[in-house]
Short mmCIF file of C-alpha atoms in Angstrom, two decimals:
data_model
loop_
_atom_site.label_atom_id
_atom_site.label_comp_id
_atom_site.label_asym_id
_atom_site.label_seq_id
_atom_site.Cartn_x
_atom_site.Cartn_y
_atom_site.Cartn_z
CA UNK A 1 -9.91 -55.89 22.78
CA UNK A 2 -8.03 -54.41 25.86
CA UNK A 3 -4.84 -54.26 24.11
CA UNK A 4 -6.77 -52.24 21.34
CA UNK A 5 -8.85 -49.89 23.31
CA UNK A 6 -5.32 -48.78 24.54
CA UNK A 7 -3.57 -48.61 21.33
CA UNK A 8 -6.57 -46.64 19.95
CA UNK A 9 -6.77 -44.82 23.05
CA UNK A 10 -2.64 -43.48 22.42
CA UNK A 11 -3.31 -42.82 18.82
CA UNK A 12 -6.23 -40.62 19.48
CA UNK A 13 -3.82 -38.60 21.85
CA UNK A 14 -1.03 -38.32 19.52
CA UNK A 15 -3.50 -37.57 16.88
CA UNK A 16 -5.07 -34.64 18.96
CA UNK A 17 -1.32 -33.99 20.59
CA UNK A 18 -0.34 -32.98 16.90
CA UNK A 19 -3.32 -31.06 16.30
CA UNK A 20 -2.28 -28.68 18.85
CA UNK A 21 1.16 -28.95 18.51
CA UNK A 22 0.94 -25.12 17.19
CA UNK A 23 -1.81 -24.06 17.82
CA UNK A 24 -2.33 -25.05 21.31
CA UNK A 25 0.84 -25.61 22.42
CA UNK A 26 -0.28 -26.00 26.44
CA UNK A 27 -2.89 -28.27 25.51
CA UNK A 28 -0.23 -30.52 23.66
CA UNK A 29 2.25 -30.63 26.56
CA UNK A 30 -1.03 -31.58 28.64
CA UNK A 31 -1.28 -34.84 26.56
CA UNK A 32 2.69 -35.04 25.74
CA UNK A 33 4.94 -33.45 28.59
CA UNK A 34 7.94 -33.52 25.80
CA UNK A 35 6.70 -32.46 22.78
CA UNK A 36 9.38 -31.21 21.04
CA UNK A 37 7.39 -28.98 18.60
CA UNK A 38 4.71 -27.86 21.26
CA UNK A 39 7.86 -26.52 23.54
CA UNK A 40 9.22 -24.73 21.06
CA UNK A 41 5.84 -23.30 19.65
CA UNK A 42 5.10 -22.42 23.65
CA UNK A 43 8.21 -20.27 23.74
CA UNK A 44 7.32 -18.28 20.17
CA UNK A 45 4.46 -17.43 21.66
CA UNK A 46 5.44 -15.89 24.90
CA UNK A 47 8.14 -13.99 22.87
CA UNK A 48 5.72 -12.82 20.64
CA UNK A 49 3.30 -11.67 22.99
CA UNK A 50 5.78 -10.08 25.79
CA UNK A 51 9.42 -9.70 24.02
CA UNK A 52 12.72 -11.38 24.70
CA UNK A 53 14.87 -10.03 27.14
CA UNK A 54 18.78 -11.13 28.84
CA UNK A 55 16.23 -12.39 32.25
CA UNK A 56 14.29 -14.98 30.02
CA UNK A 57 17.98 -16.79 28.58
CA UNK A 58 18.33 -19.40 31.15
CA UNK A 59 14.35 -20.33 30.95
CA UNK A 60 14.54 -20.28 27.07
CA UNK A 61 18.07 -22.03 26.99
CA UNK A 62 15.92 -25.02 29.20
CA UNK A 63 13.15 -25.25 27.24
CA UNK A 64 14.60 -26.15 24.04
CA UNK A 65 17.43 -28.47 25.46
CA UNK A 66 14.13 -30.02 26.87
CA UNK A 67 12.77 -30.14 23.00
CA UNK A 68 16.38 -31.45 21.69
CA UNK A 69 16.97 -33.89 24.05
CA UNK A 70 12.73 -35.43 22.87
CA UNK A 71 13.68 -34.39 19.29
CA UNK A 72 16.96 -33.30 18.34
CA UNK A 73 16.10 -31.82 14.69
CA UNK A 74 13.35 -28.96 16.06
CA UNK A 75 14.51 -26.31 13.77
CA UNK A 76 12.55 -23.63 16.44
CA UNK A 77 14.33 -25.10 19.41
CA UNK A 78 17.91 -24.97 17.59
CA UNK A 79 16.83 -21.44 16.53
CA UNK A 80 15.80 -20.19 19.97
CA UNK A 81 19.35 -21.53 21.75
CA UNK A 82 21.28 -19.32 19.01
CA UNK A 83 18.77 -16.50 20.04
CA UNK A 84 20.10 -16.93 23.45
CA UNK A 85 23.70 -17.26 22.38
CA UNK A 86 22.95 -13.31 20.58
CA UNK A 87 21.78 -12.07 23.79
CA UNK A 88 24.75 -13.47 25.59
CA UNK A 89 26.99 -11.76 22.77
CA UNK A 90 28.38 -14.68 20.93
CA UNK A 91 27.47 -14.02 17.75
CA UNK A 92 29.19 -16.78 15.46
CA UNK A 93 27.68 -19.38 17.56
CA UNK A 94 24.34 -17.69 17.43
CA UNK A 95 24.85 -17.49 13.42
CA UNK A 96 26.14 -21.14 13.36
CA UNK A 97 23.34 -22.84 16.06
CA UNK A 98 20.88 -20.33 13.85
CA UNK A 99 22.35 -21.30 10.21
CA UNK A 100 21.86 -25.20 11.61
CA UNK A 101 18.51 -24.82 12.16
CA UNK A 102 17.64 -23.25 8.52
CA UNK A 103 19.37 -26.54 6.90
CA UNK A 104 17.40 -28.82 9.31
CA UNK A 105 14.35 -27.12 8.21
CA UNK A 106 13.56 -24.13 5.65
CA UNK A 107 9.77 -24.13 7.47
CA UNK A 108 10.56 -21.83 9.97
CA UNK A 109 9.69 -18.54 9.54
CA UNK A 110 11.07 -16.51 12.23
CA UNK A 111 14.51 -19.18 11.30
CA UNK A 112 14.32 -16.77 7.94
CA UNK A 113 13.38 -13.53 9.66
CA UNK A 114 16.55 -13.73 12.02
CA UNK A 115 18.95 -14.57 9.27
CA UNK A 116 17.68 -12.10 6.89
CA UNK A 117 17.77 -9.50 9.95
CA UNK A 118 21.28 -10.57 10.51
CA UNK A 119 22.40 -10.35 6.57
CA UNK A 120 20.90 -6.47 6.89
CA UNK A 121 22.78 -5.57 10.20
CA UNK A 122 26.10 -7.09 8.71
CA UNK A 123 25.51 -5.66 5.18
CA UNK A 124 25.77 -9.03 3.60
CA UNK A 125 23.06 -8.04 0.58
CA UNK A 126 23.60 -11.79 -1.24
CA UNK A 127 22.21 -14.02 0.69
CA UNK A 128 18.51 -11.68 1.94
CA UNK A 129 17.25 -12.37 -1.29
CA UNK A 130 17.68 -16.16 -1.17
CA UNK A 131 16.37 -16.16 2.29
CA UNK A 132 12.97 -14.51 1.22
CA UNK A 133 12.27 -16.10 -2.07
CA UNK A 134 12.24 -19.64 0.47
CA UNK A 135 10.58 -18.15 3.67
CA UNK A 136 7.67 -16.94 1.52
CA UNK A 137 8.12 -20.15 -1.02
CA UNK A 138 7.27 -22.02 2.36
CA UNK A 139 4.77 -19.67 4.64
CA UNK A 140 1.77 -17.92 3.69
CA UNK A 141 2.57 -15.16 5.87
CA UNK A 142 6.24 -14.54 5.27
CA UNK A 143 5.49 -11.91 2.24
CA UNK A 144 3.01 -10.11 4.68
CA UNK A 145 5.51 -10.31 7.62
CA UNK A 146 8.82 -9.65 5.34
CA UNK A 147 7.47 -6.61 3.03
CA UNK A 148 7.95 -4.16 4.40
CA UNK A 149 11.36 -4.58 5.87
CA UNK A 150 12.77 -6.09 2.21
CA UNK A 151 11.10 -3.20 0.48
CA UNK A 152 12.20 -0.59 2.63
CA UNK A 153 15.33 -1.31 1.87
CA UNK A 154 15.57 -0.83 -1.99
CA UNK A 155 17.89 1.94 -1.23
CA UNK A 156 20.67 -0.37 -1.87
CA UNK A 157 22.40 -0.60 -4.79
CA UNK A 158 23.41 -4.16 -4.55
CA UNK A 159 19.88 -5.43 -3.63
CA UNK A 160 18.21 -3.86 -6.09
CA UNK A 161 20.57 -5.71 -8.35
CA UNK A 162 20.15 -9.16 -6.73
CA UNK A 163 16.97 -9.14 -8.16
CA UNK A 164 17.93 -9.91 -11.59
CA UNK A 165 18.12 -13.39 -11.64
CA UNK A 166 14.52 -13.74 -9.44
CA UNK A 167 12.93 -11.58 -12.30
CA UNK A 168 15.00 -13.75 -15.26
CA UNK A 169 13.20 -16.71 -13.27
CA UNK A 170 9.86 -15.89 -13.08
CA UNK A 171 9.57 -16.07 -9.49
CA UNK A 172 6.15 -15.98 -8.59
CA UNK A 173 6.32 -13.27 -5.82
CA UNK A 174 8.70 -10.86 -7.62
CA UNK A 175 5.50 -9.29 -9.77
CA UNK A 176 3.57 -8.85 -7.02
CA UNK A 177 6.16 -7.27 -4.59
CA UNK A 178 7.64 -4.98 -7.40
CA UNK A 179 3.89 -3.82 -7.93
CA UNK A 180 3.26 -2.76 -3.79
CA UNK A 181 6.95 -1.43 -3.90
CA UNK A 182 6.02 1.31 -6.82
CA UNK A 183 3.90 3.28 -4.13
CA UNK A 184 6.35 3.35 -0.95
CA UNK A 185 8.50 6.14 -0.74
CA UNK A 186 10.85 6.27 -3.45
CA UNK A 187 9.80 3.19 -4.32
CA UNK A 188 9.03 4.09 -7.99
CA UNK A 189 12.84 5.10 -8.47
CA UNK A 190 13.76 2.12 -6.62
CA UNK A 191 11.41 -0.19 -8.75
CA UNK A 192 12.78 1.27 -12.06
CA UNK A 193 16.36 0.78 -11.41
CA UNK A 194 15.83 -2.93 -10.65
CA UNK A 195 13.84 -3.27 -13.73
CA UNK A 196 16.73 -1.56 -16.06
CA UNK A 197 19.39 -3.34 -14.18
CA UNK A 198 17.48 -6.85 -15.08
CA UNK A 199 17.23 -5.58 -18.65
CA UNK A 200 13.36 -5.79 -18.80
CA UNK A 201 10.20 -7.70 -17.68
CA UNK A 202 9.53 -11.11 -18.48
CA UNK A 203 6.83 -11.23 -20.59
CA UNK A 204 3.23 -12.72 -19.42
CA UNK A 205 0.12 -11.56 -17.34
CA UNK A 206 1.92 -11.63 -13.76
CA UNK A 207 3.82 -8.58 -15.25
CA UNK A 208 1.05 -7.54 -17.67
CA UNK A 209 0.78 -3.40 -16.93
CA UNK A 210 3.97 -3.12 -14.46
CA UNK A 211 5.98 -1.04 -16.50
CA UNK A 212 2.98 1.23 -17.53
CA UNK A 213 2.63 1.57 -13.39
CA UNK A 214 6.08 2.28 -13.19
CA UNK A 215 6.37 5.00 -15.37
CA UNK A 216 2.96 6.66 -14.96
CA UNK A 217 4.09 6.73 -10.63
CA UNK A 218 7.82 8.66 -11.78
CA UNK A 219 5.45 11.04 -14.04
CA UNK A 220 3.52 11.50 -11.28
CA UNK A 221 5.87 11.67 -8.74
CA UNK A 222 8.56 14.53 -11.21
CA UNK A 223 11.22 11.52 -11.65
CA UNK A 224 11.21 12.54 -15.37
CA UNK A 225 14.74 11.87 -15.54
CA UNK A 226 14.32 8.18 -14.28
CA UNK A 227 11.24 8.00 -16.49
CA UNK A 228 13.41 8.84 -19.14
CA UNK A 229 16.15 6.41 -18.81
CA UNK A 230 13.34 3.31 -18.33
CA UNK A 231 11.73 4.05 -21.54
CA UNK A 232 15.52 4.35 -23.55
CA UNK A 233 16.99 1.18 -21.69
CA UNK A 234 13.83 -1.03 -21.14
CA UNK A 235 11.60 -0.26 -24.00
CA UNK A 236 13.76 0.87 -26.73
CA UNK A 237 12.03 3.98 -26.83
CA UNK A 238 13.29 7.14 -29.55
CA UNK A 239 13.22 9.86 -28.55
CA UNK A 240 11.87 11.35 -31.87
CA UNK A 241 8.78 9.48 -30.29
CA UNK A 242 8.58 11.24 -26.60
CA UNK A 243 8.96 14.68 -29.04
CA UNK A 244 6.24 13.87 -31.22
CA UNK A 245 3.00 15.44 -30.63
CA UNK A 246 0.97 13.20 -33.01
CA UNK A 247 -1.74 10.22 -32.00
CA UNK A 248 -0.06 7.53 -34.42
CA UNK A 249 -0.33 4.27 -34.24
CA UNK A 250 3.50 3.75 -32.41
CA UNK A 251 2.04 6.04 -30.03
CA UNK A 252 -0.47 3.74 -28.89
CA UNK A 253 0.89 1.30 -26.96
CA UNK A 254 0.01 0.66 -23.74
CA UNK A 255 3.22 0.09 -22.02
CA UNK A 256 3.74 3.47 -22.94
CA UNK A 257 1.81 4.15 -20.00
CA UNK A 258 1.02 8.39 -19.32
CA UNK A 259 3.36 8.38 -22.78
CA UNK A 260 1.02 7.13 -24.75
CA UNK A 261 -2.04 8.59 -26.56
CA UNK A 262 -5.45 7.88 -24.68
CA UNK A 263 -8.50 8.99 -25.87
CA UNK A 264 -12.03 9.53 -23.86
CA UNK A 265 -14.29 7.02 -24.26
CA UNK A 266 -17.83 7.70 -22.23
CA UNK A 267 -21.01 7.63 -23.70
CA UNK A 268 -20.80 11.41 -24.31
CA UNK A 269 -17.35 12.04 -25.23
CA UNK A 270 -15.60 9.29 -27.58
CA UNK A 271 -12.78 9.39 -29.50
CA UNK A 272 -11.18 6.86 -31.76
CA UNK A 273 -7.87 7.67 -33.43
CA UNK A 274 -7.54 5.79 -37.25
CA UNK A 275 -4.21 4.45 -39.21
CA UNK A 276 -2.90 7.99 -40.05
CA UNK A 277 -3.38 9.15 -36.46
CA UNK A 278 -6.61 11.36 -37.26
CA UNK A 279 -8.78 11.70 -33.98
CA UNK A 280 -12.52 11.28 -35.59
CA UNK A 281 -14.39 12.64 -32.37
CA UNK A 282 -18.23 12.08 -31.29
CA UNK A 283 -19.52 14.67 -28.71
CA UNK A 284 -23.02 14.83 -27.07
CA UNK A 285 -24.78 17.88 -27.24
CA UNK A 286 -23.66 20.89 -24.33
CA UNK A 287 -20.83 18.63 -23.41
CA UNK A 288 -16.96 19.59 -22.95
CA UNK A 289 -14.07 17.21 -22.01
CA UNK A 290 -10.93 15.95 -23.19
CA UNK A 291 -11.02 14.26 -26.34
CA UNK A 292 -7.18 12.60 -26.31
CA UNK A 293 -4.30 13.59 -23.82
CA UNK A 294 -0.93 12.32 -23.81
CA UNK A 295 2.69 12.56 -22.16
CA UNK A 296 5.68 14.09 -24.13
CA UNK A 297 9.24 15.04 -23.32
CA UNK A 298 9.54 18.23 -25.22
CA UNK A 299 12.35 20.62 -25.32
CA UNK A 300 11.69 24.38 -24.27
CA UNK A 301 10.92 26.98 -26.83
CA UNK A 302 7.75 26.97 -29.22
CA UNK A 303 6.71 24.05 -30.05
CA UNK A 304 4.75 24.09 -33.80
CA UNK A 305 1.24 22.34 -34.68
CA UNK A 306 0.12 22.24 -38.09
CA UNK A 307 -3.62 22.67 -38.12
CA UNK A 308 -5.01 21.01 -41.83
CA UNK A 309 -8.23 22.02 -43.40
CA UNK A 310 -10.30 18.23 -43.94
CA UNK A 311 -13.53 17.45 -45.24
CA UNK A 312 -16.35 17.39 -41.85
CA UNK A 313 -13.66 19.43 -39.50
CA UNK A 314 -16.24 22.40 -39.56
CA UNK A 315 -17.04 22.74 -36.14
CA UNK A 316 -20.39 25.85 -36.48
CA UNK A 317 -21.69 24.52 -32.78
CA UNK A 318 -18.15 23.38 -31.31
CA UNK A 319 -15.28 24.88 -29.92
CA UNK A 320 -11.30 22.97 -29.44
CA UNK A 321 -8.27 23.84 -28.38
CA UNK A 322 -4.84 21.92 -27.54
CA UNK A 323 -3.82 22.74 -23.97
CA UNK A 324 0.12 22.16 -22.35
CA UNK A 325 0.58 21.72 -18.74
CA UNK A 326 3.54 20.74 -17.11
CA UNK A 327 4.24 17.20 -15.74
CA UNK A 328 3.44 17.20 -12.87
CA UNK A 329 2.06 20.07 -11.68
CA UNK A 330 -0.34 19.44 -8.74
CA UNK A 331 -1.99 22.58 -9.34
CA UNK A 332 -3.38 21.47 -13.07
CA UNK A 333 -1.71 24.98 -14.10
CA UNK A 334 -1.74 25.45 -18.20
CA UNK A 335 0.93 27.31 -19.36
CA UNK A 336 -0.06 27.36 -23.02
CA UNK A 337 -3.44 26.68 -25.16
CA UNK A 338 -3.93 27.17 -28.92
CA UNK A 339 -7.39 27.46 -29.96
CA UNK A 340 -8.60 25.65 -33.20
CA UNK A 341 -10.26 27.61 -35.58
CA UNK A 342 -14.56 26.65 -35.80
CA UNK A 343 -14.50 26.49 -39.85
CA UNK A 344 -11.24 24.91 -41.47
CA UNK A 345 -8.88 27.51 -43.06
CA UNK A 346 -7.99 26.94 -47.26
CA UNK A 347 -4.21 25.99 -46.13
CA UNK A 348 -2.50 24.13 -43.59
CA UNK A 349 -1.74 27.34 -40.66
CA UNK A 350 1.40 26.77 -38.46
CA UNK A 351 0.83 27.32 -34.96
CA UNK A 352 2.50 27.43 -31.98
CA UNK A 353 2.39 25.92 -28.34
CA UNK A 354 5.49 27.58 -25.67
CA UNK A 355 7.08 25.54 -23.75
CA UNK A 356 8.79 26.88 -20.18
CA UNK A 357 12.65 26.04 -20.04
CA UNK A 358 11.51 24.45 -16.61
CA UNK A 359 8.71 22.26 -17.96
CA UNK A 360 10.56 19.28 -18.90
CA UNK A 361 7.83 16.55 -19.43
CA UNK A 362 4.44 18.15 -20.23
CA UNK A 363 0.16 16.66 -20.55
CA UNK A 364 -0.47 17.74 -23.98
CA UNK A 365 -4.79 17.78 -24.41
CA UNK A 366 -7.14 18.11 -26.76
CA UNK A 367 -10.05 19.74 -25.30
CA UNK A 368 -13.65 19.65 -27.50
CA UNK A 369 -17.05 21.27 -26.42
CA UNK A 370 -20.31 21.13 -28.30
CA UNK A 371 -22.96 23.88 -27.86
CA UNK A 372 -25.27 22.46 -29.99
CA UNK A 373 -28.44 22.28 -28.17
CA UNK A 374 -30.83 20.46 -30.10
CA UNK A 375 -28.91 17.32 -31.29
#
């Protein structure tokens, strides 16, 4: 019973010594002077909370030869003596000791955030990649931690095509960080390139709307040019389509994004284009809105809309117009509108919408009022 009470009475120790091993580090060394894991976890911690400086190497050298010599394969501890082998400049040994303690264990998180901060400052773009797609494969708060860094360095030609094979694989973070990286600073070039450079998106819902984000954010942001080259490369795109000022069905496609047709769809404005491309249009009374807008990529000079006479086009109480603005233009500016005549004409009329020779993508609208007041 003796001989029990003090086995049970060690395993409860070790039990709550691993509990804390982390996450209370001092309590841990309090029950187990030579934890290995608690020593190392004691040191992140006061180089997380007041830096690392040349003054703390012989203290931090100490403390994990104290954790080897309990535990020789403490990835932290072999970590932290090749952080004191950078501060005392000997950088291949820091990179080796460093290296060693990524092999003994991929678990580490600040292991990855040193190497991947080492691939950067030597330019070595291969192996950052690889290092992130296992630091966040392993930590829940690696991708929160590593963002911004990884993303803010799309710049680079030769990351941005060391994606590839991580999109080609699926990798479940890829979606997700190609979808935050469309709104950083130049990240919607940045985000495009990798796409055409990987040939596409794999299909599925992770990357269901991405390419629609993509393009609508280099509308948006006047990367027409880039906008251009994603819709030729990655979607296959004529350009007999991005010149066509129609609602047809090939219009309609969603990963089109601000390219395609979209029509209003509110309880007092709806529209619903049908097979042909007609827009059949219901409007509440005394209401005015766009009925269907979409993106185009039209070259400068006048560009000509046939307006055809059809059965129930009389519009007595209504008024409609097509308006051009240039994409983008902050200020909403129109620089052309062609009203719609109220009754429908005997013959189809040619008219004609000008285009600026320094408007190179343009909103074309359809814009429909009703001033009938009693129904």
């Amino acid at each position: 019973m003796i001989l029990c009470g003090g086995l049970c009475m060690m395993s409860g120790i070790n039990a709550l010594a691993n509990h804390w091993q982390v996450d209370q580090p001092d309590a841990a060394l309090r029950l187990r002077p030579d934890d290995a894991i608690a020593l190392s976890s004691l040191e992140d911690r006061a180089m997380s909370d007041e830096g690392f400086s040349s003054a703390q190497t012989a203290h931090l050298l100490d403390s994990a030869q104290r954790a080897l010599r309990a535990d020789p394969l403490t990835a932290a501890s072999i970590r932290q003596a090749g952080m004191v082998e950078t501060l005392r400049g000997d950088a291949p040994r820091a990179r080796r000791l460093v290296r060693l303690a990524h092999r003994v264990s991929r678990r580490d998180l600040a292991t990855s955030i040193w190497l991947i901060q080492d691939s950067l400052a030597q330019g070595q773009i291969g192996p950052i990649l690889r290092y992130f797609d296992q630091a966040i494969s392993t930590s829940h708060l690696a991708y929160e931690i590593l963002f911004p860094a990884l993303s803010s360095a799309l710049f680079d030609p030769a990351l941005r095509a060391g994606f590839a094979p991580f999109i080609r694989q699926n990798r479940a973070w890829v979606s997700n960080f190609l979808e935050q990286s469309i709104y950083t600073p130049d990240g919607d070039r940045h985000v495009a390139a990798i796409v055409i450079t990987a040939g596409g998106l794999p299909n599925g819902s992770a990357y269901a709307g991405l390419g629609a984000k993509i393009l609508s954010a280099l509308v948006a942001r006047g990367n027409v040019q880039v906008a251009h080259a994603y819709l030729r490369h990655v979607l296959r795109i004529d350009d007999r389509l991005l010149g066509d000022p129609g609602f047809s069905a090939s219009t309609q496609d969603s990963m089109l994004g601000p390219f395609a047709g979209t029509f209003a769809n509110g309880d007092m404005l709806r529209t619903q284009p049908d097979e042909n491309g007609k827009l059949h249009i219901w409007l509440s009374p005394e209401h005015y809105g766009p009925a269907a807008w979409r993106t185009l990529m039209l070259k400068p000079g006048a560009l000509s809309i046939m307006i055809a006479p059809n059965a129930g086009s009389d519009l007595p109480h209504g008024t409609a117009r097509w308006e051009l603005s240039c994409r983008p233009d902050g200020s909403g500016r129109i620089v052309s509108t062609l009203d719609i005549p109220a009754v429908a004409e005997g013959r189809p009329t040619a008219r004609a919408l000008e285009i600026p020779n320094d408007c190179t993508a343009q909103q074309l609208r359809l814009v429909v009022g009703n001033d009938d007041v009693e129904s």
